[in-house]
Amino acid sequence: MRRYVIRRIAQAVGVLWAAYTISFLVLDFLPGDPVSAMAGAGTDSGPVDPAQLARLRHEYGFDKPVILQYLDYLGRAVRGDFGDSISTGRPVTATLADALPQTLALAGAALLLAVVFGGGLAVLATYTTQRWLRQLLLSLPPLGVSVPTFWIGLMFVELFSFRLQLFPAFGGEGVRGLVLPAVALAVPTGAIVAQVLAKSLLTALDEAYVETARAKGAGRARIHWGHALRNASLPALTVVGLLAGQLMANSVVIETVFSRDGLGRVTAGAVTVQDIPLVQGVVVFGSLVFVVVNLVVDLVYPLLDPRIVVATGRRVGVA
C-alpha cells in the first residue's frame, strides 16, 4: 500500500509540473506584450515612456531569457509565491483567495448534483424491469452530453429567471443564486457519470458471480446494490475524478453566463491581457484540484477492490 501511495503522489507532482510548464510555454508564444498592455501602450493615452516599459519589464523579469524566466517563476511557485498580477498589481495568491470560495461552491455543488442524479439515473435505468422505461432513461445521458453548457445556462436563465422569476438571472448570493449555475454545470457532468455507470452495471449484471448470487437465493435489490454496483462503480469513480478538472474549466463559461465572480472570470480576464503570473496561478490551482481529487480516487480504489493494491505491488501469486 505504501508503494502504491508513493507512486500516485509522484505522478501527481509530475502532472503539476507539466501543467505549469505547458502554460508557461503557451503564454510565452502568444503574440503581444503584457507589459505594454499594462502600461497603456497603444491606447488613447498616448505613447508610453520607453524607460517606464524597461523598468516594468525588469520588475517582472521579462528582460531575462525565457529559460531564466521559467526557472525563476518555477522556483517561486514551488514556494507558493506566484508573484503579483500584471493587470492589477495585487499578489496572485490574494486574487485567487478572493475568487476561490465562489468557484469552489459552484463546482462542489455541481459535482454533488452530478454524482447523485447521474448515479441515480443509471441505477434506476438498470434496475427497472419495464423495457420502455429503461430505454427512455438510457436515452437521456447522450442528450445531456451533446447539449453545450452555455446553451443550458442561457435556457435556464430564460425559463427560471425571466419567465418564472424563481431564481436570480445574474450574480446572486446564497443558495438561490447558486441553484441555476450549479444545475447547468451538473447536467453534462451527470450525463457522463450516468452513461459510464449504466454501461458498467449492465456489464456487471451479466457476470457469472451474479448468476451464482441468484442461484443462492439473493434478491434483485441485494444483487444490484450489494454485488453489481460495487464492482461497476470503479469506472464511474475514475470518470468522477477526471470530471473534477473539467468542472473547473466549465466554470469559466457558467460564471460568464450568470455574471458570477470566481476563478472563471478571473481566468478569462487574465488570458485577455496575458497576465502570465495570474494565469499560471490559476493553472496550478486547477491542476492541484485535479490531482488531489484523482489521488483521493486512487486511494479509494483499494477499498472497493483490494486486488488493485496486490497487482500494483506485484504480489500476485502464480499457481
XYZ file of C-alpha atoms in Angstrom:
319
model
C 0.000 0.000 0.000
C 2.889 2.372 0.776
C 4.438 1.859 -2.668
C 1.035 2.411 -4.245
C 0.563 5.744 -2.425
C 4.129 6.930 -3.195
C 3.691 6.152 -6.871
C 0.414 8.070 -7.060
C 1.908 11.087 -5.258
C 4.886 11.105 -7.646
C 2.503 11.048 -10.596
C 0.542 13.942 -9.090
C 3.726 16.041 -8.751
C 4.579 15.256 -12.377
C 1.162 16.429 -13.553
C 1.540 19.721 -11.663
C 4.978 20.347 -13.175
C 3.745 19.518 -16.699
C 0.717 21.816 -16.379
C 2.874 24.682 -15.137
C 5.450 24.215 -17.899
C 2.929 23.935 -20.719
C 1.024 27.010 -19.543
C 4.278 28.997 -19.389
C 5.260 27.999 -22.933
C 1.802 28.703 -24.367
C 1.651 32.154 -22.777
C 5.195 32.940 -23.930
C 4.320 32.097 -27.551
C 1.198 34.286 -27.586
C 1.584 37.488 -29.627
C 1.590 40.807 -27.817
C 3.384 42.372 -24.900
C 1.709 42.146 -21.488
C 3.902 44.911 -20.061
C 2.896 47.326 -22.855
C -0.759 46.447 -22.255
C -0.362 47.064 -18.540
C 1.360 50.406 -19.127
C -1.348 51.518 -21.572
C 0.699 51.450 -24.755
C -1.369 51.778 -27.902
C -4.306 53.437 -26.144
C -5.684 56.950 -26.419
C -3.480 57.993 -23.532
C -0.564 58.393 -25.958
C 2.816 56.688 -26.209
C 4.375 55.251 -23.104
C 7.814 56.279 -21.961
C 10.315 53.572 -23.072
C 12.113 53.975 -19.746
C 8.889 53.074 -17.930
C 8.437 49.986 -20.109
C 12.018 48.932 -19.425
C 11.509 49.393 -15.697
C 8.339 47.288 -15.722
C 9.983 44.536 -17.780
C 12.853 44.443 -15.321
C 10.450 44.419 -12.365
C 8.526 41.416 -13.715
C 11.627 39.691 -15.099
C 10.623 39.929 -18.776
C 14.041 41.299 -19.702
C 15.647 37.929 -18.930
C 15.988 34.994 -21.350
C 12.952 32.727 -21.460
C 14.687 29.837 -19.721
C 15.743 32.073 -16.834
C 12.207 33.459 -16.572
C 10.863 29.924 -16.415
C 13.306 28.802 -13.736
C 12.685 31.957 -11.708
C 8.883 31.572 -11.847
C 9.094 27.844 -11.169
C 11.359 28.323 -8.150
C 8.992 30.841 -6.629
C 5.937 28.739 -7.476
C 7.398 25.774 -5.591
C 7.497 28.031 -2.524
C 3.883 29.102 -3.123
C 4.819 32.561 -4.449
C 3.319 33.320 -7.867
C 4.262 36.991 -7.793
C 1.972 39.933 -8.474
C -0.715 40.227 -11.108
C 0.391 42.313 -14.087
C -3.087 43.748 -14.622
C -3.973 44.631 -11.018
C -0.664 44.670 -9.156
C -2.147 42.534 -6.367
C -0.473 39.304 -5.215
C -1.717 36.355 -7.266
C -2.437 34.312 -4.156
C -4.638 37.097 -2.760
C -6.557 37.360 -6.042
C -7.123 33.619 -6.133
C -8.139 33.549 -2.468
C -10.821 36.186 -3.118
C -12.275 34.312 -6.107
C -11.849 30.795 -4.735
C -14.901 30.462 -2.420
C -17.397 31.257 -5.180
C -15.879 28.782 -7.636
C -15.456 26.020 -5.067
C -19.080 26.394 -4.004
C -20.223 26.235 -7.633
C -18.011 23.305 -8.653
C -18.665 21.386 -5.435
C -22.437 21.759 -5.715
C -22.332 20.797 -9.402
C -20.214 17.708 -8.711
C -22.538 16.597 -5.903
C -25.608 17.028 -8.100
C -23.908 15.227 -10.988
C -22.980 12.219 -8.854
C -26.363 11.984 -7.112
C -28.599 12.424 -10.148
C -26.286 10.770 -12.671
C -25.747 7.767 -10.412
C -29.432 7.596 -9.517
C -30.433 7.681 -13.184
C -28.028 4.852 -14.034
C -29.190 2.672 -11.126
C -32.863 3.259 -11.895
C -32.407 2.585 -15.611
C -30.647 -0.727 -14.987
C -32.934 -1.805 -12.143
C -36.325 -1.310 -13.753
C -37.970 -4.250 -15.480
C -40.010 -2.024 -17.801
C -38.262 -2.084 -21.164
C -39.736 1.199 -22.400
C -38.725 2.997 -19.206
C -35.200 1.625 -19.392
C -34.805 2.779 -22.988
C -36.182 6.203 -22.110
C -33.828 6.658 -19.152
C -30.795 5.386 -21.067
C -31.511 7.883 -23.864
C -31.240 10.880 -21.516
C -27.436 10.820 -20.838
C -26.410 11.119 -24.540
C -28.765 14.079 -24.828
C -27.222 15.740 -21.771
C -23.686 15.224 -23.077
C -24.468 16.657 -26.521
C -26.000 19.929 -25.308
C -23.435 22.760 -24.810
C -23.058 24.034 -21.270
C -23.532 27.679 -22.226
C -26.818 26.854 -24.014
C -28.120 25.082 -20.910
C -27.223 28.122 -18.829
C -28.951 30.514 -21.215
C -32.098 28.358 -21.311
C -32.193 28.215 -17.513
C -31.883 31.992 -17.323
C -34.689 32.467 -19.859
C -37.072 29.962 -18.238
C -36.456 30.119 -14.494
C -35.299 33.743 -14.168
C -37.061 35.818 -16.805
C -40.305 33.877 -17.224
C -40.948 32.111 -13.930
C -38.811 34.524 -11.863
C -37.843 31.792 -9.410
C -34.106 32.447 -9.280
C -31.884 35.469 -9.936
C -30.612 35.710 -13.507
C -27.197 37.179 -12.816
C -24.847 37.271 -9.870
C -26.805 36.449 -6.777
C -25.690 35.416 -3.337
C -26.633 32.455 -1.180
C -28.358 29.251 -2.185
C -30.861 30.827 -4.616
C -28.075 32.399 -6.616
C -26.199 29.092 -6.761
C -29.013 26.805 -7.918
C -29.183 27.629 -11.641
C -25.433 27.770 -12.385
C -24.810 24.587 -10.359
C -27.551 22.664 -12.159
C -26.415 23.972 -15.557
C -22.878 22.855 -14.782
C -24.052 19.496 -13.434
C -26.192 18.447 -16.416
C -23.399 17.407 -18.841
C -21.253 16.093 -15.990
C -24.049 13.984 -14.550
C -24.874 12.696 -18.036
C -21.335 11.337 -18.408
C -21.483 9.713 -14.972
C -24.832 8.115 -15.869
C -23.513 6.800 -19.189
C -20.429 5.168 -17.679
C -22.175 3.745 -14.616
C -25.136 2.385 -16.582
C -22.852 0.598 -19.045
C -20.754 -0.826 -16.213
C -23.846 -2.002 -14.349
C -25.280 -3.748 -17.402
C -21.946 -5.488 -17.919
C -21.666 -6.465 -14.252
C -25.184 -7.892 -14.199
C -24.168 -10.365 -16.918
C -21.179 -11.675 -14.960
C -21.011 -15.212 -13.577
C -20.951 -14.111 -9.936
C -24.385 -12.521 -10.402
C -25.784 -15.834 -11.616
C -24.190 -17.507 -8.613
C -25.803 -14.971 -6.267
C -29.194 -15.598 -7.886
C -28.725 -19.333 -7.504
C -28.086 -18.824 -3.796
C -31.398 -17.012 -3.456
C -30.250 -13.371 -3.379
C -32.959 -10.874 -4.335
C -32.766 -8.326 -7.141
C -32.118 -5.418 -4.788
C -29.279 -7.202 -2.984
C -27.673 -8.245 -6.270
C -27.999 -4.764 -7.710
C -26.773 -2.819 -4.680
C -24.586 -5.333 -2.881
C -22.811 -7.038 -5.769
C -23.108 -5.350 -9.177
C -22.975 -1.716 -8.061
C -19.772 -2.130 -6.070
C -17.882 -3.646 -8.996
C -19.434 -1.305 -11.563
C -18.570 1.819 -9.564
C -14.825 1.691 -10.338
C -15.082 3.082 -13.915
C -17.602 5.689 -12.759
C -15.319 6.696 -9.902
C -12.484 7.204 -12.387
C -14.703 9.421 -14.512
C -15.705 11.499 -11.488
C -12.040 12.197 -10.782
C -11.468 13.332 -14.364
C -14.626 15.432 -14.405
C -13.480 17.395 -11.349
C -10.930 19.159 -13.536
C -13.491 19.628 -16.308
C -15.842 21.344 -13.871
C -13.155 23.926 -13.132
C -12.796 24.588 -16.868
C -16.555 24.775 -17.483
C -16.917 27.222 -14.617
C -15.349 29.852 -16.913
C -18.380 29.592 -19.198
C -21.010 29.337 -16.455
C -19.614 32.219 -14.407
C -19.629 34.356 -17.560
C -23.233 33.417 -18.442
C -24.502 34.127 -14.923
C -22.116 37.055 -14.254
C -20.747 35.383 -11.145
C -17.466 36.299 -9.529
C -14.974 33.463 -9.355
C -11.904 31.878 -10.859
C -13.625 31.567 -14.228
C -13.989 35.297 -14.735
C -10.529 35.881 -13.274
C -9.065 33.440 -15.783
C -10.891 34.978 -18.731
C -9.663 38.465 -17.835
C -6.106 37.292 -17.187
C -5.829 35.497 -20.523
C -7.164 38.546 -22.367
C -4.362 40.782 -21.083
C -1.730 37.982 -20.967
C -1.366 38.286 -17.218
C 1.200 35.471 -17.011
C 1.585 35.252 -13.208
C -2.167 35.199 -12.650
C -2.859 32.680 -15.424
C -0.169 30.373 -14.109
C -1.554 30.655 -10.598
C -4.980 29.631 -11.890
C -3.492 26.765 -13.931
C -1.541 25.429 -10.959
C -4.568 25.666 -8.690
C -6.803 23.910 -11.231
C -4.176 21.211 -11.706
C -3.843 20.859 -7.946
C -7.588 20.295 -7.592
C -7.436 17.763 -10.418
C -4.534 15.756 -8.974
C -5.857 15.863 -5.409
C -9.275 14.563 -6.453
C -7.705 11.849 -8.599
C -5.291 10.959 -5.802
C -8.255 10.517 -3.457
C -9.952 8.374 -6.121
C -6.821 6.244 -6.482
C -6.681 5.742 -2.730
C -10.359 4.751 -2.633
C -9.822 2.053 -5.284
C -8.244 -0.451 -2.849
C -11.228 -0.084 -0.534
C -13.552 -1.197 -3.331
C -11.202 -3.780 -4.846
C -8.142 -4.837 -2.772
C -6.758 -6.665 -5.818
C -5.636 -3.295 -7.204
C -3.007 -2.930 -4.480
C -1.904 -6.515 -4.957
C -1.469 -6.023 -8.689
C 0.334 -2.714 -8.220
C 2.712 -4.209 -5.679
C 3.302 -7.274 -7.914
C 2.414 -9.653 -5.154
C 0.092 -11.753 -7.282
C 0.841 -15.427 -6.800
C 1.311 -17.805 -9.722
C -0.275 -21.216 -9.489
